[in-house]
Amino acid sequence: MCGICGFSGKKDSNLLHNMTDTLISRGPDEEGFFECDFMQLGVRRLVICDKAGGHQPCYGASGKVILLFNGEIYNAPALRNELLTLGASFSSDHSDTEVLVNAYLRWGRDFVLKLNGMFAISILDLRNHTLLLYRDRLGVKPLYYSVLPDGSIAFASQVNALLMHPLVDHTLNDTALYQYFSFKNTIAPATAYTSIKALLPGQELSFEDGRISLRNYWSLSDCYAREGVYDRDHLRALLDDAVKIRLKSDARMGLFLSGGLDSALVAAIAGFQGVHPAAYTLQHDNDEDVDAASSIARQLSLPHRLHTIHAEDVIASLDQIMSVFSQPYSGPISTYFLSSCASRDVKVALCGDGADELFGGYLPHILARPMEYYTSCQKAESVPDPSSLGYFHNQPDYIRSLYAYSHGDEAMLAARMTLLTDADKKLFLSHRMRPFVRREATLKLIRNVKDSQQGRDCFNRALEYDGLNLLPNQVLYYSDHLSMAHSLELRSPFLDYRLVEYVASLSANVKADLNCESHEDYGKRLLKDLASDYLPQRIIHRKKAGFVQPNHAYLTGPLKEFTLDTLSESNLLKQDYLSKNGTLFLLKTFYADPFKNASLSEIIWNFLCFMRWLNLKNED
């Protein structure tokens, strides 16, 4: 695991070293550099695999090919054997970085299709003066770039490294910031800065003769367009192997254990393969989740460590967390604290990221088929049968209200599920943001994604949408940045592309259970079926758990004064994004009756995080 960066144009060793130094938490163990008239490259390395032979940059073709790499290639041993049979030679014992160089030399740009892993890769090929950048299929590892005014290019694993470059414009991207207030994060390829873009999952960037070209070497939507046949044994074999290949590490390994199904299943499968990693659980005020995690750890014979987080820790760390992102972000931040705890003992941790987006564990997934049924009844002017609404059989008013808003339009329904709709933002954002409100910029963005989707049914389209949007832009974004802030590598078996391709190809009739009637039973039908081979029913069917901080409890308790100070009238007057009157009215309404208005807490948290980030930026 590493942090990488580079830029073309005039040599500047001080700049290169300064940019590379910003990535030190991603790679505290080693550093490496390459400089020539065409390109300057820097890398910080966190040693996970082959300490002696995995140094970077890695060279091939008699020094004409220079490779930097952030991530892990889980099928590197198999690729190494294949390359050896084809005549390749290796100087290292088991470096996956050297495998990448040889794979590129053998298969050219399509080498990336051979890889099973998480990665951001930079290849400088001096034979044709070309820079190639790659991001893994699902977007586990980030990579950002900027086309500079003089026609050169800069790239880095983090936004803050690019901001070190004197030619990178620091002008804020109002369009991206407008979307933040709906999604809790910016939406790639846009970032908070007009001059910086994010490489998309499954994308290649080529920089040659001063020109940039982009191509998608893999598409999640293509996976949802396929028609697969369900085979339980095949699905189990895929998941078993996804866990197995992620257990290989030269460094000590742990496990994030939330008390829910996903991480428990990963732990159980690892145990079946003879590996019992130490489990780490974050304790807020939800003793039930902590008790469940402790019970799972005992059942699976896992060493278990609880880490308690208090509101005071959030206050003390929030600015540092915002600086880690270098962009506004208001999603879960618990990974920051759990990673701090785990990194004292281990360098690698397994986690359950991706299971909800793949198997259907979120509200929009559970809503998809009931809403489709209710919409068909409305169009046919027939009376809906409550039993056909599944989990929502006793919530007809809720379904009716969603239909009144969306009329069955999937894009409208997805917009309703955001934190703030375009109409909501008219109330809370400043005049600077009003042009985006008038254009319904958030609905337009969602509709553009929806129009490009290839899922064959409403359930799969709901999964596909979150796989394209929520997963890379929020879930993997915070998992990567907050874990690497503490030099901890996270690995999720559910993001194995073979597993993703297969599950995505299956129909809703296989994956969705319309008739589940209890909170404990909804969602992730296939995963729960597989889990029965490894875990007791009380674990499989307990309520959903995760590492999410209790924002409402924080805002009504220890963070109240901190929040009111950050969102004070004087501070609001210093910026031009949030409406002063709208924000003050929001605070007044919430604190007048915090329990009646509990739904407002996430909006306030969103505004609080934005203001802390904006203050940090203005101090730079």
XYZ file of C-alpha atoms in Angstrom:
620
model
C 0.000 0.000 0.000
C 1.344 3.377 -0.981
C 0.699 6.966 -1.910
C 1.802 8.051 -5.373
C 2.170 11.375 -7.169
C 3.869 12.962 -10.131
C 3.892 15.779 -12.638
C 5.212 16.473 -16.112
C 7.221 19.458 -17.223
C 10.182 21.200 -15.701
C 12.181 19.387 -13.032
C 11.537 20.605 -9.508
C 12.928 18.275 -6.844
C 11.693 20.410 -3.948
C 8.148 20.377 -5.284
C 8.278 16.637 -5.922
C 9.487 15.935 -2.395
C 6.900 18.285 -0.879
C 4.044 16.637 -2.784
C 5.301 13.187 -1.808
C 5.622 14.192 1.843
C 1.884 14.957 2.014
C 1.310 11.239 1.394
C 3.466 10.009 4.278
C 0.560 8.460 6.208
C -0.156 6.292 3.166
C 3.436 5.109 3.145
C 5.428 5.720 6.318
C 7.976 2.960 5.682
C 9.817 4.005 2.514
C 10.028 6.702 -0.136
C 11.149 6.648 -3.745
C 11.590 9.109 -6.609
C 12.185 9.233 -10.331
C 13.033 12.397 -12.259
C 13.645 13.069 -15.930
C 12.977 15.846 -18.420
C 9.519 14.438 -19.207
C 8.115 13.383 -15.825
C 8.780 13.529 -12.073
C 7.420 10.712 -9.891
C 7.212 10.214 -6.126
C 5.978 7.402 -3.901
C 5.540 6.676 -0.192
C 5.339 2.982 0.673
C 3.535 1.075 3.416
C 5.260 -2.317 3.421
C 2.701 -5.117 3.277
C 4.168 -7.510 0.710
C 7.854 -8.414 0.107
C 9.668 -5.853 2.208
C 13.017 -6.524 0.551
C 11.903 -6.860 -3.067
C 8.974 -4.481 -3.343
C 10.797 -1.160 -3.510
C 9.333 1.557 -5.726
C 9.615 2.949 -8.318
C 9.856 -0.413 -10.077
C 11.660 -0.578 -13.434
C 11.315 -2.674 -16.565
C 12.524 -2.717 -20.181
C 16.073 -1.765 -19.135
C 14.820 1.176 -17.124
C 12.533 2.530 -19.864
C 9.319 1.601 -18.013
C 8.809 3.069 -14.532
C 5.870 1.948 -12.394
C 4.353 3.333 -9.193
C 1.585 1.433 -7.483
C -0.859 1.930 -4.632
C -2.829 -1.123 -3.549
C -2.662 -4.901 -3.523
C -2.881 -7.416 -6.378
C -4.440 -10.491 -4.812
C -3.853 -12.780 -7.789
C -0.199 -11.749 -8.126
C 1.109 -15.291 -7.350
C -0.979 -16.786 -10.176
C 0.040 -14.026 -12.580
C 3.676 -14.484 -11.618
C 3.509 -18.196 -12.464
C 1.815 -17.439 -15.784
C 4.446 -14.856 -16.660
C 7.262 -17.239 -15.728
C 5.919 -19.793 -18.210
C 5.945 -17.019 -20.831
C 9.618 -16.282 -20.223
C 9.500 -13.402 -17.753
C 12.173 -13.134 -15.073
C 11.863 -11.743 -11.561
C 14.475 -10.359 -9.182
C 12.141 -10.197 -6.177
C 10.741 -13.058 -4.128
C 7.013 -12.214 -4.325
C 6.586 -8.513 -5.104
C 3.224 -7.755 -6.706
C 4.712 -4.495 -8.042
C 7.247 -6.404 -10.133
C 4.406 -8.614 -11.378
C 2.661 -5.485 -12.640
C 5.715 -4.323 -14.591
C 6.106 -7.707 -16.262
C 2.375 -7.939 -16.940
C 2.444 -4.561 -18.710
C 5.498 -5.551 -20.743
C 3.802 -8.803 -21.811
C 0.185 -7.726 -22.401
C 0.369 -3.983 -22.937
C -2.445 -1.730 -21.782
C -4.865 -4.644 -21.443
C -2.728 -6.033 -18.627
C -5.140 -4.306 -16.247
C -7.871 -6.787 -17.209
C -5.723 -9.552 -15.717
C -5.642 -7.947 -12.271
C -7.723 -8.919 -9.283
C -7.100 -6.320 -6.638
C -7.442 -2.759 -5.471
C -5.091 -0.350 -7.150
C -4.071 3.024 -8.473
C -1.232 2.520 -10.949
C 1.079 4.939 -12.726
C 3.191 3.711 -15.646
C 5.716 5.970 -17.342
C 6.774 4.420 -20.632
C 9.794 6.313 -21.924
C 9.821 4.215 -25.092
C 6.900 6.286 -26.372
C 6.888 9.128 -23.816
C 3.494 8.120 -22.441
C 2.081 8.304 -18.929
C -0.663 5.809 -18.094
C -2.851 5.984 -14.999
C -5.249 3.238 -13.875
C -7.877 2.972 -11.139
C -9.301 -0.374 -10.027
C -12.685 -1.592 -11.222
C -14.778 -0.667 -8.174
C -12.809 2.425 -7.157
C -11.349 1.163 -3.879
C -8.177 3.205 -4.343
C -8.427 6.882 -5.321
C -6.441 8.752 -7.949
C -6.742 12.451 -8.815
C -5.280 14.489 -11.650
C -5.076 18.056 -12.920
C -4.417 19.374 -16.396
C -2.249 22.425 -15.835
C -2.401 25.731 -17.742
C 0.865 25.036 -19.579
C -0.471 21.724 -20.908
C 1.353 19.551 -18.390
C -0.303 17.104 -15.992
C -0.089 16.366 -12.280
C -1.568 13.407 -10.406
C -1.717 12.118 -6.830
C -3.437 9.714 -4.463
C -4.870 12.648 -2.513
C -6.217 16.083 -3.396
C -3.964 17.848 -0.895
C -0.849 16.618 -2.718
C -2.062 18.222 -5.950
C -2.817 21.459 -4.137
C 0.912 21.709 -3.398
C 1.635 22.255 -7.096
C 1.884 25.997 -7.871
C 0.058 25.647 -11.202
C -2.978 23.886 -9.724
C -5.815 26.406 -9.459
C -7.479 26.492 -6.008
C -10.778 27.929 -7.297
C -13.706 26.096 -5.742
C -16.093 24.111 -7.899
C -19.569 25.439 -7.049
C -21.285 22.647 -8.976
C -19.511 19.973 -6.924
C -20.201 21.812 -3.668
C -23.891 22.088 -4.566
C -24.025 18.292 -4.929
C -22.293 17.838 -1.576
C -25.383 19.137 0.217
C -27.412 16.293 -1.297
C -24.956 13.392 -1.246
C -22.688 14.299 1.722
C -19.697 14.208 -0.641
C -18.656 15.421 -4.064
C -19.456 13.269 -7.088
C -16.588 12.068 -9.295
C -15.121 12.975 -11.669
C -15.730 16.406 -10.118
C -13.974 17.460 -6.927
C -14.281 20.540 -4.741
C -11.735 22.254 -7.029
C -12.423 23.199 -10.652
C -8.904 22.209 -11.726
C -8.830 18.757 -10.098
C -10.674 15.667 -11.294
C -10.962 12.136 -9.962
C -10.189 9.193 -12.207
C -13.319 7.044 -12.298
C -13.450 3.380 -11.257
C -12.419 1.084 -14.093
C -10.829 3.939 -16.030
C -7.487 4.462 -17.801
C -5.915 7.865 -18.452
C -3.273 8.264 -21.148
C -1.072 11.381 -21.379
C 0.898 11.529 -24.621
C 2.187 14.468 -26.691
C 0.499 16.869 -24.296
C -2.911 15.280 -24.841
C -5.093 13.390 -22.375
C -7.405 10.563 -23.380
C -9.684 8.494 -21.156
C -11.114 5.034 -21.698
C -13.188 2.711 -19.550
C -11.576 -0.713 -19.465
C -14.391 -2.125 -17.252
C -17.989 -1.144 -16.594
C -20.215 -2.070 -13.665
C -23.282 -1.382 -15.805
C -22.125 -3.984 -18.322
C -22.236 -6.525 -15.490
C -25.863 -5.653 -14.731
C -26.746 -6.064 -18.417
C -25.722 -9.722 -18.394
C -28.079 -12.604 -17.639
C -26.534 -15.010 -15.185
C -27.871 -18.279 -13.819
C -27.873 -18.727 -10.058
C -25.667 -21.494 -8.724
C -25.332 -21.486 -4.947
C -22.163 -23.564 -4.960
C -20.541 -21.219 -7.459
C -21.471 -18.172 -5.408
C -20.074 -19.754 -2.257
C -16.838 -20.706 -4.043
C -16.415 -17.130 -5.280
C -16.883 -15.664 -1.815
C -14.648 -18.255 -0.169
C -11.848 -17.532 -2.625
C -12.355 -13.771 -2.320
C -11.655 -14.093 1.395
C -8.840 -16.595 0.935
C -6.733 -14.475 -1.417
C -7.113 -11.454 0.881
C -5.630 -13.341 3.819
C -2.136 -13.307 2.312
C 0.039 -10.687 3.956
C 3.560 -10.305 5.269
C 2.179 -7.909 7.885
C -0.136 -8.640 10.823
C -3.827 -8.677 9.943
C -6.941 -7.662 11.856
C -10.677 -7.409 11.202
C -13.271 -4.662 11.602
C -16.191 -6.325 13.414
C -19.384 -4.254 13.616
C -21.737 -6.841 15.094
C -23.615 -7.163 11.804
C -23.756 -9.901 9.187
C -21.147 -8.743 6.658
C -18.038 -8.548 8.835
C -19.129 -11.616 10.833
C -19.355 -13.670 7.642
C -15.906 -12.540 6.494
C -14.520 -13.529 9.901
C -16.250 -16.905 9.794
C -14.954 -17.740 6.311
C -11.439 -16.717 7.357
C -11.795 -18.991 10.378
C -12.784 -21.921 8.158
C -9.483 -21.358 6.381
C -7.555 -21.415 9.654
C -7.081 -17.658 10.098
C -8.448 -15.925 13.214
C -7.544 -12.236 12.979
C -7.887 -9.915 15.928
C -11.260 -8.156 15.776
C -11.731 -4.436 16.407
C -15.061 -2.862 17.320
C -15.921 0.771 17.897
C -18.143 1.575 20.856
C -20.465 4.580 20.768
C -23.609 4.473 22.848
C -25.085 1.405 21.175
C -24.307 -1.323 23.680
C -26.377 -3.801 21.703
C -24.016 -3.685 18.722
C -21.011 -3.952 21.004
C -22.522 -6.939 22.805
C -23.303 -8.571 19.471
C -19.757 -8.027 18.229
C -18.340 -9.463 21.451
C -20.600 -12.480 21.127
C -19.499 -13.052 17.521
C -15.847 -12.725 18.490
C -16.271 -15.328 21.236
C -18.137 -17.694 18.920
C -15.415 -17.420 16.248
C -12.510 -17.501 18.733
C -11.270 -14.061 17.722
C -9.155 -11.864 19.985
C -11.383 -8.832 20.488
C -10.617 -5.206 21.245
C -13.241 -2.532 21.911
C -12.376 1.081 21.241
C -14.625 3.666 22.891
C -15.267 6.954 21.122
C -16.723 9.988 22.891
C -18.201 13.198 21.540
C -15.164 15.053 22.853
C -12.997 12.939 20.552
C -15.127 14.005 17.606
C -14.717 17.674 18.518
C -10.970 17.268 18.884
C -10.551 15.354 15.620
C -13.142 16.783 13.228
C -10.856 19.402 11.676
C -8.128 16.811 11.164
C -10.655 14.501 9.502
C -11.810 17.275 7.167
C -8.174 17.979 6.265
C -7.629 14.295 5.446
C -10.319 14.536 2.775
C -9.336 18.010 1.502
C -12.974 18.180 0.393
C -16.247 18.632 2.265
C -17.608 15.338 3.588
C -20.340 14.517 6.119
C -20.767 10.751 5.960
C -19.618 8.284 8.626
C -16.287 9.120 10.260
C -16.034 6.255 12.750
C -13.478 4.492 10.543
C -10.988 7.201 11.496
C -11.130 6.258 15.169
C -11.329 2.505 14.629
C -8.328 2.663 12.286
C -6.396 4.601 14.916
C -7.018 1.779 17.359
C -6.284 -1.109 14.989
C -3.133 0.464 13.526
C -1.415 0.162 16.891
C -1.353 -3.613 16.390
C -1.797 -4.390 12.680
C -1.119 -2.977 9.221
C -3.971 -4.723 7.401
C -7.633 -5.248 8.310
C -10.473 -7.112 6.633
C -13.840 -5.375 6.417
C -17.348 -5.863 5.011
C -17.461 -2.928 2.588
C -19.589 -3.483 -0.511
C -21.962 -6.169 0.742
C -24.957 -3.833 1.036
C -24.453 -2.343 -2.420
C -23.990 -5.783 -3.976
C -26.666 -7.863 -2.242
C -29.216 -5.166 -1.365
C -29.066 -3.968 2.232
C -30.171 -0.330 1.998
C -33.597 1.291 2.005
C -33.668 2.160 -1.734
C -33.027 -1.510 -2.553
C -35.807 -2.719 -0.276
C -38.166 -0.091 -1.672
C -37.589 -0.864 -5.348
C -40.034 -3.708 -5.916
C -42.784 -2.491 -3.555
C -42.686 0.891 -5.300
C -42.801 -0.785 -8.700
C -45.839 -2.797 -7.611
C -47.591 0.229 -6.098
C -46.926 2.271 -9.254
C -48.398 -0.440 -11.473
C -51.527 -0.464 -9.303
C -51.889 3.301 -9.573
C -51.550 3.224 -13.348
C -54.075 0.389 -13.568
C -56.369 2.208 -11.099
C -56.471 -0.888 -8.922
C -56.248 -1.183 -5.126
C -52.799 -2.366 -3.915
C -52.708 -5.552 -1.871
C -50.779 -4.675 1.336
C -49.237 -8.144 1.452
C -47.517 -7.418 -1.870
C -45.685 -4.476 -0.335
C -43.383 -6.832 1.563
C -41.523 -5.097 4.379
C -43.787 -2.053 3.922
C -47.067 -3.981 4.204
C -48.025 -1.988 7.299
C -46.695 1.345 6.008
C -49.072 2.245 3.154
C -48.913 5.949 3.987
C -45.140 5.957 3.520
C -45.401 4.236 0.146
C -48.222 6.574 -0.845
C -46.146 9.646 0.027
C -43.172 8.408 -2.017
C -45.446 7.807 -4.990
C -46.977 11.257 -4.624
C -43.488 12.711 -4.925
C -42.048 10.455 -7.634
C -45.037 8.994 -9.529
C -42.897 5.910 -9.935
C -40.034 7.744 -11.650
C -36.845 6.021 -10.443
C -34.745 9.175 -10.774
C -37.267 11.209 -8.792
C -37.365 8.516 -6.104
C -33.553 8.485 -5.897
C -33.563 12.273 -5.586
C -36.071 11.986 -2.723
C -33.640 9.666 -0.946
C -30.858 12.277 -0.898
C -30.166 14.417 2.146
C -31.511 17.567 0.466
C -33.463 17.759 -2.786
C -33.132 20.683 -5.167
C -36.242 22.220 -3.596
C -34.831 21.764 -0.088
C -31.623 23.502 -1.079
C -33.568 26.566 -2.147
C -34.438 27.017 1.533
C -30.980 26.467 2.997
C -28.382 27.580 0.448
C -27.267 31.058 -0.535
C -28.067 33.043 -3.676
C -24.730 31.850 -5.068
C -26.242 28.363 -5.294
C -29.638 29.398 -6.718
C -28.701 28.860 -10.398
C -28.171 25.170 -9.615
C -31.527 25.035 -7.837
C -33.296 26.513 -10.865
C -31.644 23.972 -13.156
C -32.504 21.126 -10.746
C -28.843 20.161 -10.959
C -29.104 17.248 -8.525
C -32.099 15.673 -10.232
C -30.351 16.174 -13.577
C -27.213 14.418 -12.316
C -29.248 11.498 -10.996
C -31.260 11.261 -14.200
C -28.052 11.171 -16.274
C -26.851 8.196 -14.226
C -30.236 6.490 -14.391
C -30.454 6.951 -18.157
C -27.106 5.209 -18.604
C -27.951 2.213 -16.406
C -28.349 -1.257 -17.884
C -29.942 -3.182 -15.011
C -32.790 -5.349 -16.276
C -35.198 -4.769 -13.372
C -35.912 -2.081 -10.785
C -34.120 -3.925 -7.965
C -30.929 -4.357 -9.964
C -31.091 -0.754 -11.129
C -31.252 0.363 -7.491
C -28.154 -1.735 -6.748
C -26.402 -0.530 -9.887
C -27.086 3.109 -8.996
C -25.502 2.729 -5.568
C -22.603 0.780 -7.061
C -21.954 3.672 -9.436
C -22.552 6.485 -6.960
C -22.682 5.718 -3.238
C -20.026 3.005 -3.183
C -17.096 4.822 -4.852
C -18.011 8.397 -3.937
C -18.752 7.838 -0.258
C -18.262 4.337 1.183
C -14.898 3.560 -0.397
C -13.886 7.215 -0.258
C -14.123 7.390 3.520
C -12.833 3.846 4.058
C -9.671 4.610 2.116
C -8.945 8.126 3.387
C -9.785 7.512 7.037
C -7.894 4.210 7.282
C -4.840 5.458 5.396
C -4.720 8.495 7.689
C -3.449 5.914 10.204
C -1.386 3.858 7.723
C -3.883 0.984 7.804
C -4.824 -1.017 4.731
C -8.437 -2.212 4.466
C -9.423 -5.227 2.362
C -12.998 -6.186 1.492
C -13.738 -9.574 -0.077
C -17.161 -8.351 -1.224
C -15.399 -6.080 -3.715
C -13.742 -8.946 -5.556
C -14.662 -8.161 -9.159
C -15.462 -11.811 -9.940
C -18.050 -11.824 -7.174
C -19.430 -8.465 -8.283
C -19.735 -9.523 -11.916
C -21.582 -12.710 -11.002
C -24.009 -11.287 -8.439
C -24.771 -8.284 -10.657
C -25.836 -10.633 -13.453
C -28.524 -12.338 -11.332
C -32.152 -11.280 -11.578
C -34.206 -9.640 -8.841
C -36.270 -12.820 -8.539
C -33.122 -14.512 -7.216
C -31.704 -11.680 -5.101
C -34.743 -9.837 -3.700
C -37.239 -11.184 -1.191
C -40.485 -9.251 -1.532
C -42.236 -11.184 1.218
C -39.943 -10.490 4.178
C -42.064 -8.962 6.922
C -39.689 -8.218 9.782
C -36.896 -5.691 10.179
C -34.484 -8.501 10.948
C -35.205 -10.362 7.720
C -35.168 -7.646 5.083
C -32.387 -7.379 2.541
C -29.417 -9.419 1.352
C -31.365 -12.597 0.737
C -28.563 -14.469 -1.055
C -25.926 -13.466 1.455
C -28.044 -14.623 4.385
C -28.593 -17.933 2.660
C -24.840 -18.422 2.218
C -24.168 -17.278 5.768
C -26.231 -20.175 7.091
C -23.277 -22.417 6.189
C -21.064 -20.500 8.626
C -23.060 -18.612 11.243
C -25.977 -19.233 13.639
C -29.365 -17.765 12.732
C -29.307 -15.266 15.599
C -26.327 -13.556 13.988
C -27.613 -13.805 10.428
C -30.986 -12.252 11.199
C -30.146 -9.637 13.806
C -30.750 -6.033 12.890
C -28.312 -4.177 10.671
C -25.198 -2.803 12.392
C -22.406 -0.563 11.211
C -19.743 1.919 12.226
C -21.951 5.016 12.159
C -21.622 7.734 14.769
C -24.803 8.787 16.692
C -25.066 12.293 15.251
C -28.398 13.094 16.897
C -27.093 12.211 20.355
C -23.935 14.222 19.717
C -25.738 17.317 18.445
C -28.203 17.357 21.314
C -25.490 16.729 23.892
C -21.754 17.426 23.962
C -21.577 18.855 20.421
C -24.395 21.364 20.858
C -22.213 24.299 21.895
C -19.575 23.363 19.294
C -22.267 23.237 16.588
C -23.913 26.518 17.536
C -20.537 28.226 17.632
C -19.483 26.871 14.219
C -22.859 27.781 12.676
C -23.163 31.103 14.458
C -24.530 34.151 12.685
C -21.094 35.790 12.582
C -19.505 32.725 10.987
C -22.338 32.307 8.498
C -21.847 35.896 7.379
C -18.242 35.085 6.420
C -19.215 32.611 3.701
C -21.490 32.512 0.657
C -22.771 28.953 0.438
C -25.205 28.464 3.314
C -28.125 30.838 3.763
C -27.714 32.652 7.077
C -31.470 32.898 7.700
C -32.192 29.380 6.511
C -29.438 27.842 8.626
C -30.380 29.763 11.769
C -34.027 28.769 11.298
C -32.931 25.134 10.909
C -31.002 25.283 14.186
C -33.859 27.016 15.999
C -36.368 24.430 14.791
C -34.182 21.471 15.689
C -33.197 22.597 19.150
C -36.762 23.656 20.017
C -37.693 19.954 19.994
C -34.739 17.739 19.038
C -36.696 14.495 19.268
C -39.664 15.642 17.225
C -37.263 17.063 14.630
C -34.669 14.282 14.806
C -34.523 14.001 11.003
C -32.908 17.450 10.856
C -29.798 16.258 12.691
C -28.167 14.854 9.540
C -28.660 18.171 7.738
C -27.090 20.056 10.629
C -24.170 17.604 10.682
C -23.759 18.199 6.945
C -23.640 21.969 7.442
C -21.304 21.637 10.430
C -18.785 19.545 8.478
C -18.960 21.920 5.534
C -18.216 24.943 7.697
C -15.292 23.220 9.424
C -13.835 22.290 6.019
C -14.405 25.776 4.598
C -12.725 27.370 7.608
C -9.691 25.131 7.140
C -9.484 25.981 3.453
C -9.694 29.705 4.145
C -6.845 29.396 6.644
C -4.517 27.874 4.026
